Coordinates of C-alpha atoms and ligand atoms in Angstrom, one line a residue:
M26 CA 95.6 70.1 112.2
E27 CA 94.5 71.7 109.0
L28 CA 92.3 74.4 108.1
K29 CA 89.2 73.4 105.6
I30 CA 87.6 76.2 103.9
E31 CA 84.7 75.0 102.1
N32 CA 82.5 76.9 99.2
L33 CA 83.2 80.4 101.2
S34 CA 81.1 83.3 99.3
K35 CA 80.5 87.0 100.5
T36 CA 79.0 89.8 98.3
Y37 CA 79.5 93.0 99.9
S38 CA 76.3 95.4 100.0
N39 CA 77.6 97.3 96.8
G40 CA 77.3 94.3 95.0
V41 CA 81.3 93.4 94.8
Q42 CA 81.1 89.7 95.1
A43 CA 84.7 89.5 96.8
L44 CA 84.6 85.6 97.4
K45 CA 83.0 83.0 95.0
N46 CA 82.6 79.6 96.6
I47 CA 86.1 79.3 97.6
S48 CA 87.3 75.8 99.0
L49 CA 90.8 75.5 100.2
T50 CA 92.6 72.8 102.2
I51 CA 95.7 74.6 104.3
P52 CA 98.0 72.2 106.2
Q53 CA 100.5 73.3 108.4
G54 CA 103.4 75.3 107.9
M55 CA 103.8 78.5 105.5
F56 CA 100.8 78.7 103.0
G57 CA 101.0 81.5 100.4
L58 CA 97.9 83.1 99.1
L59 CA 98.6 84.7 96.2
G60 CA 96.5 87.2 94.0
P61 CA 96.6 90.7 92.5
N62 CA 95.0 93.5 93.9
G63 CA 91.4 93.1 94.3
A64 CA 91.6 89.5 94.0
G65 CA 89.7 88.9 97.5
K66 CA 92.6 88.1 99.7
S67 CA 92.1 90.7 102.5
S68 CA 88.2 89.6 102.4
L69 CA 89.5 85.9 103.0
M70 CA 91.9 86.6 105.7
R71 CA 89.5 89.3 107.4
T72 CA 86.8 86.5 107.6
M73 CA 89.4 84.0 108.8
A74 CA 90.1 86.3 111.3
T75 CA 86.7 86.2 112.4
L76 CA 86.8 90.5 111.4
Q77 CA 83.7 90.0 109.5
K78 CA 81.0 87.7 108.3
A79 CA 80.8 85.2 105.1
D80 CA 77.3 84.7 103.4
S81 CA 77.8 81.2 103.1
G82 CA 80.3 78.1 103.2
S83 CA 82.4 77.1 106.5
I84 CA 86.0 77.0 107.7
Q85 CA 86.9 74.3 110.0
M86 CA 90.2 74.1 112.4
G87 CA 90.3 70.8 114.1
D88 CA 87.4 70.9 116.3
V89 CA 86.8 74.5 116.0
D90 CA 84.2 75.9 113.5
I91 CA 86.2 79.0 112.8
L92 CA 83.0 81.3 111.8
K93 CA 81.0 80.3 114.6
D94 CA 83.0 79.9 117.4
T95 CA 84.4 83.4 117.3
D96 CA 86.0 83.1 121.0
Q97 CA 87.7 79.9 120.8
V98 CA 89.0 81.4 117.4
R99 CA 90.5 84.5 119.1
E100 CA 92.4 82.4 121.2
I101 CA 94.0 80.5 118.7
L102 CA 94.9 83.5 116.4
G103 CA 97.7 85.5 115.4
Y104 CA 96.4 88.4 113.0
L105 CA 98.8 90.9 111.4
P106 CA 96.6 92.8 109.3
Q107 CA 97.7 95.0 106.0
E108 CA 96.9 98.6 107.6
F109 CA 99.1 97.9 111.2
G110 CA 98.4 100.9 113.3
V111 CA 100.6 101.7 116.5
Y112 CA 100.1 103.9 118.7
P113 CA 103.3 106.2 117.9
K114 CA 103.9 107.4 121.8
V115 CA 104.6 104.2 123.5
T116 CA 107.0 101.9 123.6
S117 CA 107.2 98.3 122.5
Y118 CA 107.9 97.1 125.3
K119 CA 105.0 98.7 127.3
M120 CA 102.4 98.0 124.4
L121 CA 103.6 94.4 124.0
D122 CA 103.0 94.2 127.8
H123 CA 99.7 95.6 127.7
I124 CA 98.4 93.2 124.7
A125 CA 100.0 90.2 126.9
S126 CA 97.7 91.3 129.6
L127 CA 94.4 92.0 127.4
K128 CA 95.2 88.2 126.0
G129 CA 95.1 86.9 129.6
V130 CA 98.6 86.8 130.6
S131 CA 98.1 88.1 134.1
N132 CA 100.9 87.2 136.0
K133 CA 103.4 89.9 135.9
G134 CA 106.5 87.4 136.1
E135 CA 105.3 85.3 133.0
R136 CA 104.4 88.4 131.4
K137 CA 107.6 90.0 131.7
E138 CA 109.5 86.8 130.7
L139 CA 107.2 86.3 127.3
V140 CA 107.6 90.4 126.3
E141 CA 111.4 89.9 126.4
A142 CA 111.5 87.0 124.8
L143 CA 109.1 88.1 122.0
L144 CA 111.6 91.3 121.6
N145 CA 114.3 89.5 121.2
K146 CA 113.1 86.9 118.6
T147 CA 111.8 90.0 116.7
N148 CA 115.1 91.8 117.0
L149 CA 113.5 94.4 118.6
W150 CA 115.4 94.3 122.0
H151 CA 117.5 97.2 121.4
V152 CA 114.7 99.7 120.7
K153 CA 112.2 98.5 123.0
D154 CA 112.2 101.7 124.9
K155 CA 111.7 104.0 121.7
N156 CA 108.3 105.1 121.0
L157 CA 106.6 102.8 118.2
G158 CA 106.4 106.2 116.4
T159 CA 110.0 106.1 115.5
Y160 CA 110.0 102.7 114.0
S161 CA 110.8 102.0 110.3
G162 CA 108.5 99.8 108.3
G163 CA 110.6 96.8 108.9
M164 CA 110.3 97.4 112.4
K165 CA 106.7 98.2 113.2
Q166 CA 106.3 94.9 111.0
R167 CA 108.5 92.9 113.4
F168 CA 106.4 94.2 116.0
G169 CA 103.3 93.3 114.2
I170 CA 104.4 90.1 114.3
A171 CA 105.7 90.3 118.1
Q172 CA 102.0 91.3 119.0
A173 CA 100.3 88.5 116.9
L174 CA 102.8 85.8 118.5
I175 CA 101.6 86.3 122.3
G176 CA 99.1 83.6 123.5
S177 CA 101.2 80.8 121.2
P178 CA 98.8 81.3 118.3
K179 CA 98.2 78.0 116.2
L180 CA 96.8 79.9 113.5
I181 CA 98.8 82.9 112.2
I182 CA 97.3 85.3 109.4
V183 CA 99.6 87.9 107.9
D184 CA 98.0 89.9 105.7
E185 CA 100.4 91.9 102.5
P186 CA 103.6 92.1 105.2
T187 CA 106.4 93.4 103.1
A188 CA 104.4 96.2 101.1
G189 CA 106.7 99.0 101.8
L190 CA 109.8 97.2 103.3
D191 CA 113.1 97.5 101.7
P192 CA 115.2 94.4 100.9
A193 CA 116.9 93.9 104.1
E194 CA 114.1 94.5 106.1
R195 CA 111.9 92.7 103.8
V196 CA 114.5 89.2 104.4
R197 CA 114.8 90.0 108.2
F198 CA 111.2 90.0 107.8
H199 CA 111.1 86.4 106.1
N200 CA 113.5 85.0 108.3
L201 CA 111.4 85.7 111.5
L202 CA 108.4 84.0 109.7
S203 CA 110.0 80.8 109.0
E204 CA 111.3 80.5 112.5
I205 CA 107.8 80.2 114.1
G206 CA 107.5 76.5 113.2
E207 CA 106.1 73.8 111.7
N208 CA 103.0 73.2 114.1
T209 CA 101.6 76.1 113.3
I210 CA 99.4 77.4 110.4
I211 CA 100.7 80.2 109.0
I212 CA 99.0 82.0 105.9
L213 CA 100.8 84.6 104.2
S214 CA 98.4 86.6 101.9
T215 CA 100.6 88.8 99.0
H216 CA 100.6 89.7 95.6
I217 CA 104.5 89.5 95.6
V218 CA 105.4 85.9 93.7
E219 CA 109.0 85.9 95.1
D220 CA 107.8 85.7 99.0
V221 CA 105.6 82.7 98.1
A222 CA 108.7 80.9 96.6
N223 CA 111.0 81.6 98.8
L224 CA 108.7 80.6 102.0
C225 CA 105.8 78.4 101.3
K226 CA 105.5 74.7 100.7
D227 CA 102.1 75.0 99.8
M228 CA 100.0 77.5 97.9
A229 CA 97.1 78.7 96.2
I230 CA 96.1 81.5 93.9
I231 CA 92.8 83.5 93.7
C232 CA 91.9 85.8 91.2
L233 CA 88.6 87.4 91.3
G234 CA 87.5 85.9 94.0
E235 CA 88.0 82.3 93.0
V236 CA 90.7 80.0 93.8
V237 CA 92.4 79.5 90.4
A238 CA 95.1 77.2 91.2
Q239 CA 96.6 75.6 94.4
G240 CA 99.2 73.3 95.3
N241 CA 102.9 73.3 96.2
P242 CA 105.0 76.0 94.2
T243 CA 107.3 72.9 92.6
E244 CA 104.2 71.0 91.2
L245 CA 102.3 74.0 89.9
T246 CA 105.7 75.3 88.2
Q247 CA 106.0 71.7 86.7
R248 CA 102.4 72.3 85.0
V249 CA 103.5 75.1 82.7
Q250 CA 107.5 73.7 82.2
G251 CA 107.7 73.6 78.5
K252 CA 105.2 75.8 77.6
I253 CA 106.8 79.4 78.2
W254 CA 108.7 81.0 75.4
K255 CA 110.4 84.2 75.6
K256 CA 111.4 86.8 73.4
M257 CA 113.1 90.2 73.0
I258 CA 110.9 92.6 71.2
D259 CA 110.3 96.9 70.6
K260 CA 108.3 98.3 73.4
Q261 CA 106.3 99.6 70.2
D262 CA 105.5 96.1 69.1
L263 CA 104.2 94.8 72.5
D264 CA 100.5 95.4 71.5
A265 CA 100.8 93.1 68.5
Y266 CA 102.0 90.4 70.1
K267 CA 99.4 90.7 73.0
A268 CA 97.1 90.5 69.8
E269 CA 98.4 87.4 68.7
H270 CA 99.7 85.6 71.9
Q271 CA 99.1 85.0 75.5
V272 CA 101.8 87.4 76.8
I273 CA 101.9 86.5 80.5
S274 CA 104.8 89.1 81.5
T275 CA 107.1 91.7 80.1
H276 CA 110.2 92.8 81.6
L277 CA 112.9 95.7 80.8
K278 CA 116.1 94.3 79.9
A279 CA 118.6 97.0 78.8
G280 CA 116.2 99.0 77.4
R281 CA 114.6 96.6 75.2
T282 CA 111.5 94.6 76.2
M283 CA 111.5 90.7 77.3
I284 CA 108.2 89.1 77.1
H285 CA 107.1 85.6 78.1
I286 CA 104.2 83.9 76.5
H287 CA 102.8 80.8 77.6
S288 CA 101.7 78.5 74.5
E289 CA 101.4 74.7 74.3
A290 CA 104.0 74.3 71.0
K291 CA 106.9 77.0 70.4
P292 CA 105.3 79.8 67.9
D293 CA 107.7 80.2 66.0
S294 CA 111.3 80.2 65.3
S295 CA 112.1 83.7 66.9
F296 CA 111.2 82.6 69.9
E297 CA 113.3 80.6 72.7
A298 CA 111.9 78.2 75.1
S299 CA 112.2 79.8 78.6
P300 CA 112.6 77.3 82.1
A301 CA 109.3 78.0 84.0
N302 CA 109.2 79.6 87.3
L303 CA 106.5 80.4 89.7
E304 CA 106.0 84.1 88.6
D305 CA 105.1 82.1 84.7
V306 CA 102.6 80.0 86.6
Y307 CA 101.0 83.0 88.8
F308 CA 101.4 85.0 85.5
T309 CA 99.5 82.1 83.1
E310 CA 96.9 82.0 85.6
I311 CA 95.6 85.7 86.1
T312 CA 96.5 86.9 82.3
S313 CA 93.8 84.2 81.3
R314 CA 91.5 86.0 84.0
L315 CA 92.7 89.9 83.9
Q316 CA 93.1 92.2 80.7
D317 CA 95.3 95.3 80.7
V318 CA 97.7 93.3 83.7
T319 CA 101.0 95.1 83.7
V320 CA 104.1 94.0 85.5
Ligands
ADP424 P1 93.1 91.9 98.0 O1 92.9 92.1 99.2 O2 93.1 90.5 97.0 O3 93.4 93.6 97.3 P2 89.8 92.7 98.8 O4 89.5 91.6 99.4 O5 90.7 93.7 99.6 O6 91.0 92.5 97.8 O7 89.0 92.8 97.5 C1 88.3 92.0 96.8 C2 87.2 92.9 96.0 O8 86.2 93.4 97.1 C3 88.0 94.3 95.6 O9 86.8 94.8 94.4 C4 87.7 95.4 96.5 O10 87.1 96.7 96.0 C5 86.1 94.6 97.1 N1 86.2 95.2 98.6 C6 86.8 94.9 99.5 N2 86.3 95.6 100.8 C7 85.5 95.9 100.5 C8 84.3 96.5 101.2 N3 84.4 96.8 102.6 N4 83.1 97.1 100.8 C9 82.6 96.7 99.4 N5 83.8 96.3 98.7 C10 84.8 95.8 99.4

């Protein structure tokens, strides 16, 4: 089953057009939705999660009309929002038990089995009797996934999940996501290219409310292969390079600045060819649309 978004648009009452005619086909497995802050990712996630309405367009998953059959959507949906509030004085065990009963798991034995399985799966068993307020960022995110998995959802939406996690917590969270399974659609929204490169077999890049690229990460990387050039420069010369070339990213290396530029041909002999990666794809797409992007 795939999720089909067609011509989705949304303008907020303040006049900001957050989604401009978005069309995307999202297959089963992990799908990465990559875009800078303000791109429209959360607006799209919230619309898919039936938390806000679109002005026009459609979202269909199998025979479920996501924008209209909201009750049905909530039965198949697991959602982990960007701002995930937890009740600080409740244990994860009690909270999961409560959410499971709200989601209709009324048999006590069945609920116990489910909650215990989720706590094990998300590696929270050892802290199941601790209040959620004492959890680290990574534990809270894993708890977020545990609650999102109640009810065996067919569609899981995860909005900016690794913001604020330390590297070890991030790896644990990624492993957990990748174990969820192939017969579920998992949409991961993020501005972190590496998360998508590591986890997703399909992806889209959105920028200023529009889809600017979609496909699989390898295929997209192939499109810019042979067009990425690098050079070590002095920081004070950066503006001059920006004026002349499409500088897609800058990285500090031993106190100097390494720039990557996108160009069909080698600009001059002082540049060196750089093997393209997904970050180059991402910055090529967004710098041509945004100015003043800092890395
Ligand atoms: P992202 O998740 O990619 O950072 P958002 O969907 O949050 O992007 O935001 C897209 C644009 O819509 C931004 O310009 C943002 O300021 C604006 N926006 C988001 N939510 C609202 C809202 N409730 N009211 C008005 N403008 C909003």
